[in-house]
């Protein structure tokens, strides 16, 4: 460390000011170059091993992609560290984003499930508009029964077939049709 200070004091003042820029930039370039070389080495090794041991080419491609992702992620962390980003702060941000993403995914799960089931209804056609259907829990119990009047991304709307509530519309989530048994009258 003392040698470094002696070297810096021997340099002209204009060059001393540039060292604060040149050294970090050269470190970043060195990190990037080493990461690139390491990825090339792993790709060459994976290709050689695939040829020598007669692995399918997809294994070599998969190994190369996994290795490249890990090496470049490590290089990114080193670059961020050189730029002054704390690993603790970065980890906190990453876990925070992951937690928010997980909560948002689980909050939207039922909606996504109903949207997917609507595509299945349109593709498999278990019933059509104006069909009379009954969604039941078990064969011996009555279930939700009505005439299909609308199918959208979230709900299927049934006109209740009970004479007492003829004007009543039932909105049944699309995922329910794939979780329960169904009777169908054309």
Tab-separated table of C-alpha atoms in Angstrom:
chain	number	residue	atom	x	y	z
A	1	UNK	CA	0.000	0.000	0.000
A	2	UNK	CA	2.873	2.328	0.801
A	3	UNK	CA	4.407	1.600	-2.597
A	4	UNK	CA	1.172	2.612	-4.276
A	5	UNK	CA	1.167	5.977	-2.474
A	6	UNK	CA	4.812	6.498	-3.404
A	7	UNK	CA	4.023	5.716	-7.031
A	8	UNK	CA	1.060	8.091	-7.051
A	9	UNK	CA	3.092	10.895	-5.520
A	10	UNK	CA	5.752	10.470	-8.236
A	11	UNK	CA	3.197	10.933	-11.022
A	12	UNK	CA	2.273	14.332	-12.423
A	13	UNK	CA	-0.818	15.882	-10.848
A	14	UNK	CA	-2.884	15.728	-14.056
A	15	UNK	CA	-2.248	11.982	-14.317
A	16	UNK	CA	-3.049	11.499	-10.640
A	17	UNK	CA	-6.539	12.888	-11.228
A	18	UNK	CA	-7.109	10.515	-14.152
A	19	UNK	CA	-6.118	7.485	-12.092
A	20	UNK	CA	-9.381	7.781	-10.169
A	21	UNK	CA	-11.187	7.118	-13.478
A	22	UNK	CA	-8.750	4.861	-15.331
A	23	UNK	CA	-8.223	2.292	-12.573
A	24	UNK	CA	-11.942	1.499	-11.981
A	25	UNK	CA	-12.657	1.423	-15.735
A	26	UNK	CA	-9.719	-0.927	-16.323
A	27	UNK	CA	-10.938	-3.147	-13.461
A	28	UNK	CA	-14.416	-3.302	-15.037
A	29	UNK	CA	-12.918	-4.160	-18.420
A	30	UNK	CA	-10.756	-6.834	-16.817
A	31	UNK	CA	-13.770	-8.376	-15.058
A	32	UNK	CA	-15.759	-8.386	-18.312
A	33	UNK	CA	-12.881	-9.871	-20.308
A	34	UNK	CA	-12.244	-12.602	-17.724
A	35	UNK	CA	-15.953	-13.486	-17.657
A	36	UNK	CA	-16.076	-13.665	-21.452
A	37	UNK	CA	-12.942	-15.848	-21.592
A	38	UNK	CA	-14.305	-18.140	-18.877
A	39	UNK	CA	-17.581	-18.572	-20.761
A	40	UNK	CA	-15.658	-19.371	-23.970
A	41	UNK	CA	-13.548	-21.917	-22.077
A	42	UNK	CA	-16.645	-23.578	-20.596
A	43	UNK	CA	-18.319	-23.661	-24.034
A	44	UNK	CA	-15.251	-25.268	-25.590
A	45	UNK	CA	-14.992	-27.784	-22.743
A	46	UNK	CA	-18.687	-28.658	-22.986
A	47	UNK	CA	-18.406	-29.132	-26.748
A	48	UNK	CA	-15.302	-31.318	-26.363
A	49	UNK	CA	-16.910	-33.459	-23.678
A	50	UNK	CA	-20.097	-33.824	-25.723
A	51	UNK	CA	-18.079	-35.036	-28.713
A	52	UNK	CA	-15.786	-37.297	-26.694
A	53	UNK	CA	-18.508	-38.961	-24.595
A	54	UNK	CA	-21.193	-38.778	-27.315
A	55	UNK	CA	-23.628	-36.669	-25.321
A	56	UNK	CA	-26.529	-35.151	-27.217
A	57	UNK	CA	-25.685	-31.623	-28.444
A	58	UNK	CA	-28.547	-30.235	-26.349
A	59	UNK	CA	-26.607	-31.169	-23.180
A	60	UNK	CA	-23.625	-29.112	-24.302
A	61	UNK	CA	-25.867	-26.165	-25.152
A	62	UNK	CA	-27.672	-26.416	-21.803
A	63	UNK	CA	-24.412	-26.660	-19.844
A	64	UNK	CA	-23.014	-23.676	-21.727
A	65	UNK	CA	-26.098	-21.553	-21.058
A	66	UNK	CA	-26.190	-22.419	-17.367
A	67	UNK	CA	-22.463	-21.732	-16.981
A	68	UNK	CA	-22.723	-18.475	-18.933
A	69	UNK	CA	-25.609	-17.313	-16.759
A	70	UNK	CA	-23.706	-18.086	-13.554
A	71	UNK	CA	-20.443	-16.518	-14.760
A	72	UNK	CA	-22.091	-13.363	-16.083
A	73	UNK	CA	-24.197	-13.008	-12.915
A	74	UNK	CA	-21.020	-13.289	-10.838
A	75	UNK	CA	-19.293	-10.761	-13.092
A	76	UNK	CA	-22.239	-8.391	-12.723
A	77	UNK	CA	-22.003	-8.670	-8.944
A	78	UNK	CA	-18.263	-7.916	-9.099
A	79	UNK	CA	-18.867	-4.920	-11.364
A	80	UNK	CA	-21.571	-3.591	-9.047
A	81	UNK	CA	-19.241	-4.044	-6.081
A	82	UNK	CA	-16.509	-2.070	-7.889
A	83	UNK	CA	-19.059	0.667	-8.602
A	84	UNK	CA	-19.838	0.906	-4.894
A	85	UNK	CA	-23.086	-1.040	-4.623
A	86	UNK	CA	-23.157	-3.001	-1.395
A	87	UNK	CA	-23.854	-6.725	-1.700
A	88	UNK	CA	-26.119	-6.483	1.353
A	89	UNK	CA	-28.212	-3.743	-0.270
A	90	UNK	CA	-28.347	-5.673	-3.529
A	91	UNK	CA	-29.444	-8.857	-1.736
A	92	UNK	CA	-32.118	-6.952	0.187
A	93	UNK	CA	-33.480	-5.459	-3.026
A	94	UNK	CA	-33.477	-8.828	-4.787
A	95	UNK	CA	-35.277	-10.649	-1.987
A	96	UNK	CA	-37.745	-7.778	-1.639
A	97	UNK	CA	-38.608	-7.907	-5.336
A	98	UNK	CA	-38.914	-11.696	-5.184
A	99	UNK	CA	-41.282	-11.487	-2.203
A	100	UNK	CA	-43.475	-8.889	-3.897
A	101	UNK	CA	-43.517	-10.978	-7.080
A	102	UNK	CA	-44.520	-14.106	-5.156
A	103	UNK	CA	-47.334	-12.282	-3.344
A	104	UNK	CA	-48.578	-10.775	-6.606
A	105	UNK	CA	-48.485	-14.170	-8.300
A	106	UNK	CA	-50.485	-15.858	-5.549
A	107	UNK	CA	-52.922	-12.947	-5.419
A	108	UNK	CA	-53.569	-13.269	-9.136
A	109	UNK	CA	-53.580	-17.067	-9.166
A	110	UNK	CA	-57.355	-17.509	-9.209
A	111	UNK	CA	-57.757	-14.936	-11.960
A	112	UNK	CA	-55.018	-16.566	-14.045
A	113	UNK	CA	-56.566	-19.972	-13.426
A	114	UNK	CA	-59.979	-18.775	-14.626
A	115	UNK	CA	-58.447	-17.185	-17.740
A	116	UNK	CA	-56.599	-20.396	-18.578
A	117	UNK	CA	-59.755	-22.440	-18.001
A	118	UNK	CA	-61.703	-20.137	-20.347
A	119	UNK	CA	-59.221	-20.982	-23.105
A	120	UNK	CA	-59.719	-24.652	-22.294
A	121	UNK	CA	-63.495	-24.206	-22.510
A	122	UNK	CA	-63.159	-22.593	-25.948
A	123	UNK	CA	-60.682	-25.267	-27.111
A	124	UNK	CA	-62.313	-28.429	-25.745
A	125	UNK	CA	-65.942	-27.251	-25.965
A	126	UNK	CA	-67.368	-29.173	-22.998
A	127	UNK	CA	-70.496	-27.018	-23.502
A	128	UNK	CA	-71.678	-24.260	-25.802
A	129	UNK	CA	-73.863	-21.208	-25.566
A	130	UNK	CA	-77.511	-22.029	-24.809
A	131	UNK	CA	-76.698	-25.551	-23.575
A	132	UNK	CA	-78.398	-26.622	-20.353
A	133	UNK	CA	-75.737	-27.671	-17.821
A	134	UNK	CA	-75.513	-28.662	-14.192
A	135	UNK	CA	-72.324	-28.453	-12.155
A	136	UNK	CA	-72.469	-31.010	-9.342
A	137	UNK	CA	-70.297	-32.031	-6.405
A	138	UNK	CA	-71.525	-35.629	-6.382
A	139	UNK	CA	-74.092	-37.552	-8.481
A	140	UNK	CA	-76.619	-37.811	-5.635
A	141	UNK	CA	-76.768	-34.079	-4.799
A	142	UNK	CA	-78.280	-31.317	-6.899
A	143	UNK	CA	-75.850	-28.678	-8.106
A	144	UNK	CA	-75.821	-25.385	-9.959
A	145	UNK	CA	-78.090	-25.744	-12.962
A	146	UNK	CA	-78.887	-23.359	-15.781
A	147	UNK	CA	-78.700	-22.403	-19.424
A	148	UNK	CA	-75.375	-20.971	-20.662
A	149	UNK	CA	-75.977	-17.388	-21.788
A	150	UNK	CA	-72.407	-16.034	-21.808
A	151	UNK	CA	-68.810	-17.267	-21.598
A	152	UNK	CA	-66.071	-14.736	-20.899
A	153	UNK	CA	-62.491	-14.915	-19.603
A	154	UNK	CA	-63.387	-15.187	-15.909
A	155	UNK	CA	-66.987	-16.370	-15.614
A	156	UNK	CA	-69.589	-18.415	-17.427
A	157	UNK	CA	-73.024	-16.904	-16.932
A	158	UNK	CA	-75.941	-19.300	-16.437
A	159	UNK	CA	-79.622	-18.405	-16.453
A	160	UNK	CA	-81.007	-20.249	-13.437
A	161	UNK	CA	-83.345	-23.077	-14.444
A	162	UNK	CA	-85.189	-23.055	-11.127
A	163	UNK	CA	-88.752	-21.787	-11.886
A	164	UNK	CA	-88.791	-19.740	-8.663
A	165	UNK	CA	-85.743	-17.744	-9.739
A	166	UNK	CA	-86.118	-17.733	-13.547
A	167	UNK	CA	-84.716	-14.204	-13.945
A	168	UNK	CA	-81.679	-14.954	-11.805
A	169	UNK	CA	-78.239	-15.126	-13.481
A	170	UNK	CA	-75.478	-17.242	-11.972
A	171	UNK	CA	-71.861	-16.325	-12.593
A	172	UNK	CA	-69.771	-19.490	-12.274
A	173	UNK	CA	-65.942	-19.201	-12.282
A	174	UNK	CA	-64.516	-21.036	-15.293
A	175	UNK	CA	-62.114	-23.076	-13.161
A	176	UNK	CA	-65.085	-24.707	-11.415
A	177	UNK	CA	-65.992	-26.606	-14.603
A	178	UNK	CA	-62.671	-28.458	-14.409
A	179	UNK	CA	-62.933	-29.186	-10.666
A	180	UNK	CA	-66.466	-30.589	-10.566
A	181	UNK	CA	-68.610	-33.059	-12.478
A	182	UNK	CA	-71.005	-31.694	-15.016
A	183	UNK	CA	-74.272	-32.819	-16.600
A	184	UNK	CA	-75.052	-31.508	-20.055
A	185	UNK	CA	-78.257	-31.253	-22.085
A	186	UNK	CA	-78.052	-29.894	-25.649
